[in-house]
Structures are given as C-alpha cells and as structure tokens.
Amino acid sequence: MLDFIQNADWSILHWIRENLRCGALDFLLPKLTLLGEGGAVWIAVGLALLLSKKYRRYGICLLGALVAGLLICNIGLKNIVARPRPCWLESIDLLVKNPKDYSFPSGHTWSAVTGAWVATAANRKFGWVAIPLAAALAFSRLYLYVHFPSDILMGALIGAALGILAVVLQKRLPAKPCKC
C-alpha cells in the first residue's frame, strides 16, 4: 500500500511539473506560498476575528486550533514520520528556499484548511476568499515541489478536523466574558 501511495505521489508531482509549469505560475506561486509561512495569513485572520465583538469567539478558537496544529503536526508528526521532501530526493531547481523540516503533513495545508473552515463558519462570505486561498496555498506546495500529494491530503484532513473542533468549541464559549 505504501508503495502505491509513493508511486502515485511521484506520478502526480511529475505530471504537474511536466504539464503545468509556466512563467506566470513560477512568478506567482512562490509569492503566494509566503502567505502560508508559519500560518501567517491565518494568524492574521484569527487576530482580525478576535478584534470583532461579533466574531471574537471564532478568533479565539481559530488561534487555539493553530497552536494545536503546530504542536500536533509541525512539532509532533513531522518529526515522528520524518518523511523527506520531494525536493530532497530529486534534483530540481527550486523556486523557493529549500525547507529544513520534514514533509509530512503539510503545515501550509493544515493551517490553511483550518483557517478557511473557521472563517467560513464565522461568515459564509469570508469563505469566498478563504477557501480558494486555502486551495491555492495547498496547490502551491505541490507546484513548488516541496510536498507530496499525500502530505497535502493528510494536511487537509487534519486541518478539517481542527477546523471542525474549533467551530464546535466556539459554540461552547460563553457569549460574554466572565466578570470575575
């Protein structure tokens, strides 16, 4: 089964490199992927939600989910699984700086899916921006040859779970802060 997944991963990456590479994407995607570095754009979304009284509980839960994801994925799973990145295994001219941490799961993807999930739950209109941005960030990691498709898939699944948990938790937070 693992051989099948690894072969499928390489097939998809090679297909992207052979069929989708172009000057416009070579220019755009390295810049786009920077938005996801360290979950920056999703931290900004969480802080923006936090500043609004209407969406404050979503902001609290999104930021909490991002911390949980950092601990589970970037500190835990990446170091336990220790999967090399495709750019470490195949010689390729990278359009971005060579990442130093392991590949599985994709941090850009789990944080993007978590952020998009919570933002969309807060207001469906936010989803019109958040969902395409999350998808583009995930795709950029494949295009830039720094993640395998299975890294992206697992990142998306973990991100969805964290997003669902954050939305459920925000419903349990008190509507007004305690005046202790």
PDB file of C-alpha atoms in Angstrom:
ATOM      1  CA  MET A   1       0.000   0.000   0.000  1.00  0.00           C
ATOM      2  CA  LEU A   2       2.813   2.429   0.860  1.00  0.00           C
ATOM      3  CA  ASP A   3       4.484   1.711  -2.483  1.00  0.00           C
ATOM      4  CA  PHE A   4       1.220   2.518  -4.267  1.00  0.00           C
ATOM      5  CA  ILE A   5       0.916   5.849  -2.407  1.00  0.00           C
ATOM      6  CA  GLN A   6       4.550   6.754  -3.055  1.00  0.00           C
ATOM      7  CA  ASN A   7       4.234   5.893  -6.767  1.00  0.00           C
ATOM      8  CA  ALA A   8       1.026   7.926  -7.040  1.00  0.00           C
ATOM      9  CA  ASP A   9       2.717  10.847  -5.262  1.00  0.00           C
ATOM     10  CA  TRP A  10       5.622  10.864  -7.722  1.00  0.00           C
ATOM     11  CA  SER A  11       3.296  10.473 -10.721  1.00  0.00           C
ATOM     12  CA  ILE A  12       1.234  13.486  -9.687  1.00  0.00           C
ATOM     13  CA  LEU A  13       4.284  15.638  -8.963  1.00  0.00           C
ATOM     14  CA  HIS A  14       5.893  14.744 -12.292  1.00  0.00           C
ATOM     15  CA  TRP A  15       2.633  15.436 -14.132  1.00  0.00           C
ATOM     16  CA  ILE A  16       2.377  18.892 -12.519  1.00  0.00           C
ATOM     17  CA  ARG A  17       5.997  19.682 -13.372  1.00  0.00           C
ATOM     18  CA  GLU A  18       5.655  18.470 -16.965  1.00  0.00           C
ATOM     19  CA  ASN A  19       2.223  19.928 -17.768  1.00  0.00           C
ATOM     20  CA  LEU A  20       1.550  22.973 -15.609  1.00  0.00           C
ATOM     21  CA  ARG A  21       4.896  24.739 -15.309  1.00  0.00           C
ATOM     22  CA  CYS A  22       4.798  28.217 -16.809  1.00  0.00           C
ATOM     23  CA  GLY A  23       6.336  31.607 -16.249  1.00  0.00           C
ATOM     24  CA  ALA A  24       3.220  33.102 -14.677  1.00  0.00           C
ATOM     25  CA  LEU A  25       2.911  30.368 -12.033  1.00  0.00           C
ATOM     26  CA  ASP A  26       6.679  30.353 -11.488  1.00  0.00           C
ATOM     27  CA  PHE A  27       6.338  34.043 -10.615  1.00  0.00           C
ATOM     28  CA  LEU A  28       3.064  33.920  -8.640  1.00  0.00           C
ATOM     29  CA  LEU A  29       3.207  30.729  -6.552  1.00  0.00           C
ATOM     30  CA  PRO A  30       6.446  31.433  -4.640  1.00  0.00           C
ATOM     31  CA  LYS A  31       4.885  34.718  -3.523  1.00  0.00           C
ATOM     32  CA  LEU A  32       1.562  33.096  -2.691  1.00  0.00           C
ATOM     33  CA  THR A  33       3.172  30.358  -0.623  1.00  0.00           C
ATOM     34  CA  LEU A  34       4.805  33.042   1.551  1.00  0.00           C
ATOM     35  CA  LEU A  35       1.331  33.902   2.890  1.00  0.00           C
ATOM     36  CA  GLY A  36       1.228  30.469   4.474  1.00  0.00           C
ATOM     37  CA  GLU A  37       4.692  30.592   6.054  1.00  0.00           C
ATOM     38  CA  GLY A  38       4.233  29.902   9.743  1.00  0.00           C
ATOM     39  CA  GLY A  39       0.463  30.157   9.203  1.00  0.00           C
ATOM     40  CA  ALA A  40       0.918  33.952   8.889  1.00  0.00           C
ATOM     41  CA  VAL A  41      -2.231  34.723   6.915  1.00  0.00           C
ATOM     42  CA  TRP A  42      -4.360  32.509   9.182  1.00  0.00           C
ATOM     43  CA  ILE A  43      -2.917  34.076  12.327  1.00  0.00           C
ATOM     44  CA  ALA A  44      -3.853  37.452  10.819  1.00  0.00           C
ATOM     45  CA  VAL A  45      -7.382  36.137  10.134  1.00  0.00           C
ATOM     46  CA  GLY A  46      -7.633  34.890  13.725  1.00  0.00           C
ATOM     47  CA  LEU A  47      -6.499  38.259  15.074  1.00  0.00           C
ATOM     48  CA  ALA A  48      -8.956  40.095  12.797  1.00  0.00           C
ATOM     49  CA  LEU A  49     -11.782  37.877  14.051  1.00  0.00           C
ATOM     50  CA  LEU A  50     -10.615  38.480  17.607  1.00  0.00           C
ATOM     51  CA  LEU A  51     -10.908  42.246  17.146  1.00  0.00           C
ATOM     52  CA  SER A  52     -14.574  41.991  16.196  1.00  0.00           C
ATOM     53  CA  LYS A  53     -17.039  41.527  19.025  1.00  0.00           C
ATOM     54  CA  LYS A  54     -19.320  39.552  16.664  1.00  0.00           C
ATOM     55  CA  TYR A  55     -16.597  37.071  15.655  1.00  0.00           C
ATOM     56  CA  ARG A  56     -14.361  37.108  18.753  1.00  0.00           C
ATOM     57  CA  ARG A  57     -15.149  33.535  19.801  1.00  0.00           C
ATOM     58  CA  TYR A  58     -14.214  32.311  16.309  1.00  0.00           C
ATOM     59  CA  GLY A  59     -10.923  34.206  16.559  1.00  0.00           C
ATOM     60  CA  ILE A  60     -10.116  32.659  19.935  1.00  0.00           C
ATOM     61  CA  CYS A  61     -10.857  29.168  18.664  1.00  0.00           C
ATOM     62  CA  LEU A  62      -9.003  29.647  15.371  1.00  0.00           C
ATOM     63  CA  LEU A  63      -5.874  30.809  17.173  1.00  0.00           C
ATOM     64  CA  GLY A  64      -6.198  27.886  19.596  1.00  0.00           C
ATOM     65  CA  ALA A  65      -6.598  25.451  16.693  1.00  0.00           C
ATOM     66  CA  LEU A  66      -3.493  26.892  15.020  1.00  0.00           C
ATOM     67  CA  VAL A  67      -1.474  26.341  18.205  1.00  0.00           C
ATOM     68  CA  ALA A  68      -2.853  22.783  18.494  1.00  0.00           C
ATOM     69  CA  GLY A  69      -1.971  22.096  14.849  1.00  0.00           C
ATOM     70  CA  LEU A  70       1.534  23.428  15.353  1.00  0.00           C
ATOM     71  CA  LEU A  71       2.050  21.054  18.273  1.00  0.00           C
ATOM     72  CA  ILE A  72       0.401  18.041  16.623  1.00  0.00           C
ATOM     73  CA  CYS A  73       1.725  18.435  13.085  1.00  0.00           C
ATOM     74  CA  ASN A  74       4.856  20.540  12.935  1.00  0.00           C
ATOM     75  CA  ILE A  75       6.397  19.517  16.238  1.00  0.00           C
ATOM     76  CA  GLY A  76       4.860  16.030  16.551  1.00  0.00           C
ATOM     77  CA  LEU A  77       4.027  14.244  13.298  1.00  0.00           C
ATOM     78  CA  LYS A  78       6.715  15.806  11.101  1.00  0.00           C
ATOM     79  CA  ASN A  79       9.432  14.592  13.467  1.00  0.00           C
ATOM     80  CA  ILE A  80       7.860  11.197  14.155  1.00  0.00           C
ATOM     81  CA  VAL A  81       7.215  10.336  10.494  1.00  0.00           C
ATOM     82  CA  ALA A  82      10.405  12.116   9.306  1.00  0.00           C
ATOM     83  CA  ARG A  83       9.417  11.921   5.644  1.00  0.00           C
ATOM     84  CA  PRO A  84      11.925  13.542   3.277  1.00  0.00           C
ATOM     85  CA  ARG A  85      10.603  16.205   0.933  1.00  0.00           C
ATOM     86  CA  PRO A  86      10.439  15.503  -2.807  1.00  0.00           C
ATOM     87  CA  CYS A  87      12.967  18.278  -3.453  1.00  0.00           C
ATOM     88  CA  TRP A  88      15.425  16.428  -1.199  1.00  0.00           C
ATOM     89  CA  LEU A  89      15.024  13.201  -3.164  1.00  0.00           C
ATOM     90  CA  GLU A  90      15.059  14.539  -6.730  1.00  0.00           C
ATOM     91  CA  SER A  91      17.339  17.205  -8.051  1.00  0.00           C
ATOM     92  CA  ILE A  92      15.262  20.200  -9.100  1.00  0.00           C
ATOM     93  CA  ASP A  93      15.815  23.940  -9.310  1.00  0.00           C
ATOM     94  CA  LEU A  94      13.599  25.228  -6.519  1.00  0.00           C
ATOM     95  CA  LEU A  95      11.725  28.497  -6.841  1.00  0.00           C
ATOM     96  CA  VAL A  96      11.695  28.875  -3.040  1.00  0.00           C
ATOM     97  CA  LYS A  97      14.189  28.356  -0.240  1.00  0.00           C
ATOM     98  CA  ASN A  98      14.777  24.661   0.452  1.00  0.00           C
ATOM     99  CA  PRO A  99      12.735  23.791   3.576  1.00  0.00           C
ATOM    100  CA  LYS A 100      14.671  22.399   6.537  1.00  0.00           C
ATOM    101  CA  ASP A 101      11.850  20.470   8.243  1.00  0.00           C
ATOM    102  CA  TYR A 102      10.253  17.223   7.142  1.00  0.00           C
ATOM    103  CA  SER A 103       7.406  16.887   4.664  1.00  0.00           C
ATOM    104  CA  PHE A 104       4.527  15.010   6.334  1.00  0.00           C
ATOM    105  CA  PRO A 105       1.977  16.517   6.853  1.00  0.00           C
ATOM    106  CA  SER A 106       1.909  19.849   5.023  1.00  0.00           C
ATOM    107  CA  GLY A 107       1.880  22.685   7.544  1.00  0.00           C
ATOM    108  CA  HIS A 108       0.738  25.194   4.931  1.00  0.00           C
ATOM    109  CA  THR A 109      -2.222  22.954   4.128  1.00  0.00           C
ATOM    110  CA  TRP A 110      -3.438  22.045   7.616  1.00  0.00           C
ATOM    111  CA  SER A 111      -3.291  25.691   8.725  1.00  0.00           C
ATOM    112  CA  ALA A 112      -4.997  26.857   5.514  1.00  0.00           C
ATOM    113  CA  VAL A 113      -7.842  24.360   5.792  1.00  0.00           C
ATOM    114  CA  THR A 114      -8.268  25.117   9.493  1.00  0.00           C
ATOM    115  CA  GLY A 115      -8.307  28.856   8.830  1.00  0.00           C
ATOM    116  CA  ALA A 116     -10.688  28.579   5.879  1.00  0.00           C
ATOM    117  CA  TRP A 117     -13.015  26.286   7.823  1.00  0.00           C
ATOM    118  CA  VAL A 118     -13.291  28.612  10.813  1.00  0.00           C
ATOM    119  CA  ALA A 119     -13.516  31.797   8.719  1.00  0.00           C
ATOM    120  CA  THR A 120     -16.297  30.279   6.606  1.00  0.00           C
ATOM    121  CA  ALA A 121     -18.159  29.121   9.708  1.00  0.00           C
ATOM    122  CA  ALA A 122     -17.908  32.642  11.141  1.00  0.00           C
ATOM    123  CA  ASN A 123     -19.417  34.133   7.966  1.00  0.00           C
ATOM    124  CA  ARG A 124     -20.085  32.313   4.698  1.00  0.00           C
ATOM    125  CA  LYS A 125     -18.960  35.395   2.769  1.00  0.00           C
ATOM    126  CA  PHE A 126     -15.473  35.029   4.262  1.00  0.00           C
ATOM    127  CA  GLY A 127     -15.349  31.622   2.611  1.00  0.00           C
ATOM    128  CA  TRP A 128     -15.422  33.210  -0.845  1.00  0.00           C
ATOM    129  CA  VAL A 129     -11.848  34.334  -0.187  1.00  0.00           C
ATOM    130  CA  ALA A 130     -10.646  31.827   2.414  1.00  0.00           C
ATOM    131  CA  ILE A 131     -11.496  28.599   0.561  1.00  0.00           C
ATOM    132  CA  PRO A 132      -9.840  29.476  -2.789  1.00  0.00           C
ATOM    133  CA  LEU A 133      -6.847  30.862  -0.893  1.00  0.00           C
ATOM    134  CA  ALA A 134      -6.501  27.615   1.085  1.00  0.00           C
ATOM    135  CA  ALA A 135      -6.742  25.541  -2.114  1.00  0.00           C
ATOM    136  CA  ALA A 136      -4.177  27.739  -3.891  1.00  0.00           C
ATOM    137  CA  LEU A 137      -1.769  27.509  -0.948  1.00  0.00           C
ATOM    138  CA  ALA A 138      -2.055  23.717  -0.902  1.00  0.00           C
ATOM    139  CA  PHE A 139      -1.502  23.510  -4.671  1.00  0.00           C
ATOM    140  CA  SER A 140       1.485  25.850  -4.454  1.00  0.00           C
ATOM    141  CA  ARG A 141       3.273  23.341  -2.236  1.00  0.00           C
ATOM    142  CA  LEU A 142       2.953  20.674  -4.940  1.00  0.00           C
ATOM    143  CA  TYR A 143       3.890  23.034  -7.758  1.00  0.00           C
ATOM    144  CA  LEU A 144       6.959  24.190  -5.841  1.00  0.00           C
ATOM    145  CA  TYR A 145       7.989  20.535  -5.309  1.00  0.00           C
ATOM    146  CA  VAL A 146       8.249  20.813  -1.533  1.00  0.00           C
ATOM    147  CA  HIS A 147       5.421  18.389  -0.635  1.00  0.00           C
ATOM    148  CA  PHE A 148       3.996  15.116  -1.865  1.00  0.00           C
ATOM    149  CA  PRO A 149       0.264  14.942  -2.639  1.00  0.00           C
ATOM    150  CA  SER A 150      -0.272  12.599   0.324  1.00  0.00           C
ATOM    151  CA  ASP A 151       1.298  15.272   2.595  1.00  0.00           C
ATOM    152  CA  ILE A 152      -1.273  17.725   1.263  1.00  0.00           C
ATOM    153  CA  LEU A 153      -4.144  15.258   1.660  1.00  0.00           C
ATOM    154  CA  MET A 154      -3.232  14.461   5.267  1.00  0.00           C
ATOM    155  CA  GLY A 155      -2.713  18.157   5.995  1.00  0.00           C
ATOM    156  CA  ALA A 156      -6.197  18.862   4.622  1.00  0.00           C
ATOM    157  CA  LEU A 157      -7.769  16.092   6.721  1.00  0.00           C
ATOM    158  CA  ILE A 158      -6.048  17.260   9.903  1.00  0.00           C
ATOM    159  CA  GLY A 159      -6.915  20.873   9.081  1.00  0.00           C
ATOM    160  CA  ALA A 160     -10.575  19.967   8.598  1.00  0.00           C
ATOM    161  CA  ALA A 161     -10.628  18.109  11.918  1.00  0.00           C
ATOM    162  CA  LEU A 162      -9.035  21.075  13.698  1.00  0.00           C
ATOM    163  CA  GLY A 163     -11.447  23.476  11.993  1.00  0.00           C
ATOM    164  CA  ILE A 164     -14.480  21.408  12.968  1.00  0.00           C
ATOM    165  CA  LEU A 165     -13.219  21.166  16.543  1.00  0.00           C
ATOM    166  CA  ALA A 166     -12.651  24.929  16.681  1.00  0.00           C
ATOM    167  CA  VAL A 167     -16.172  25.654  15.402  1.00  0.00           C
ATOM    168  CA  VAL A 168     -17.702  23.224  17.896  1.00  0.00           C
ATOM    169  CA  LEU A 169     -15.669  24.751  20.740  1.00  0.00           C
ATOM    170  CA  GLN A 170     -16.626  28.324  19.856  1.00  0.00           C
ATOM    171  CA  LYS A 171     -20.276  27.398  20.361  1.00  0.00           C
ATOM    172  CA  ARG A 172     -19.424  26.325  23.917  1.00  0.00           C
ATOM    173  CA  LEU A 173     -17.628  29.512  24.860  1.00  0.00           C
ATOM    174  CA  PRO A 174     -19.633  31.966  26.943  1.00  0.00           C
ATOM    175  CA  ALA A 175     -21.271  34.735  24.924  1.00  0.00           C
ATOM    176  CA  LYS A 176     -19.977  37.344  27.356  1.00  0.00           C
ATOM    177  CA  PRO A 177     -16.695  37.203  29.257  1.00  0.00           C
ATOM    178  CA  CYS A 178     -16.804  36.396  32.958  1.00  0.00           C
ATOM    179  CA  LYS A 179     -16.687  39.456  35.241  1.00  0.00           C
ATOM    180  CA  CYS A 180     -14.657  37.852  37.988  1.00  0.00           C
TER     181      CYS A 180
END
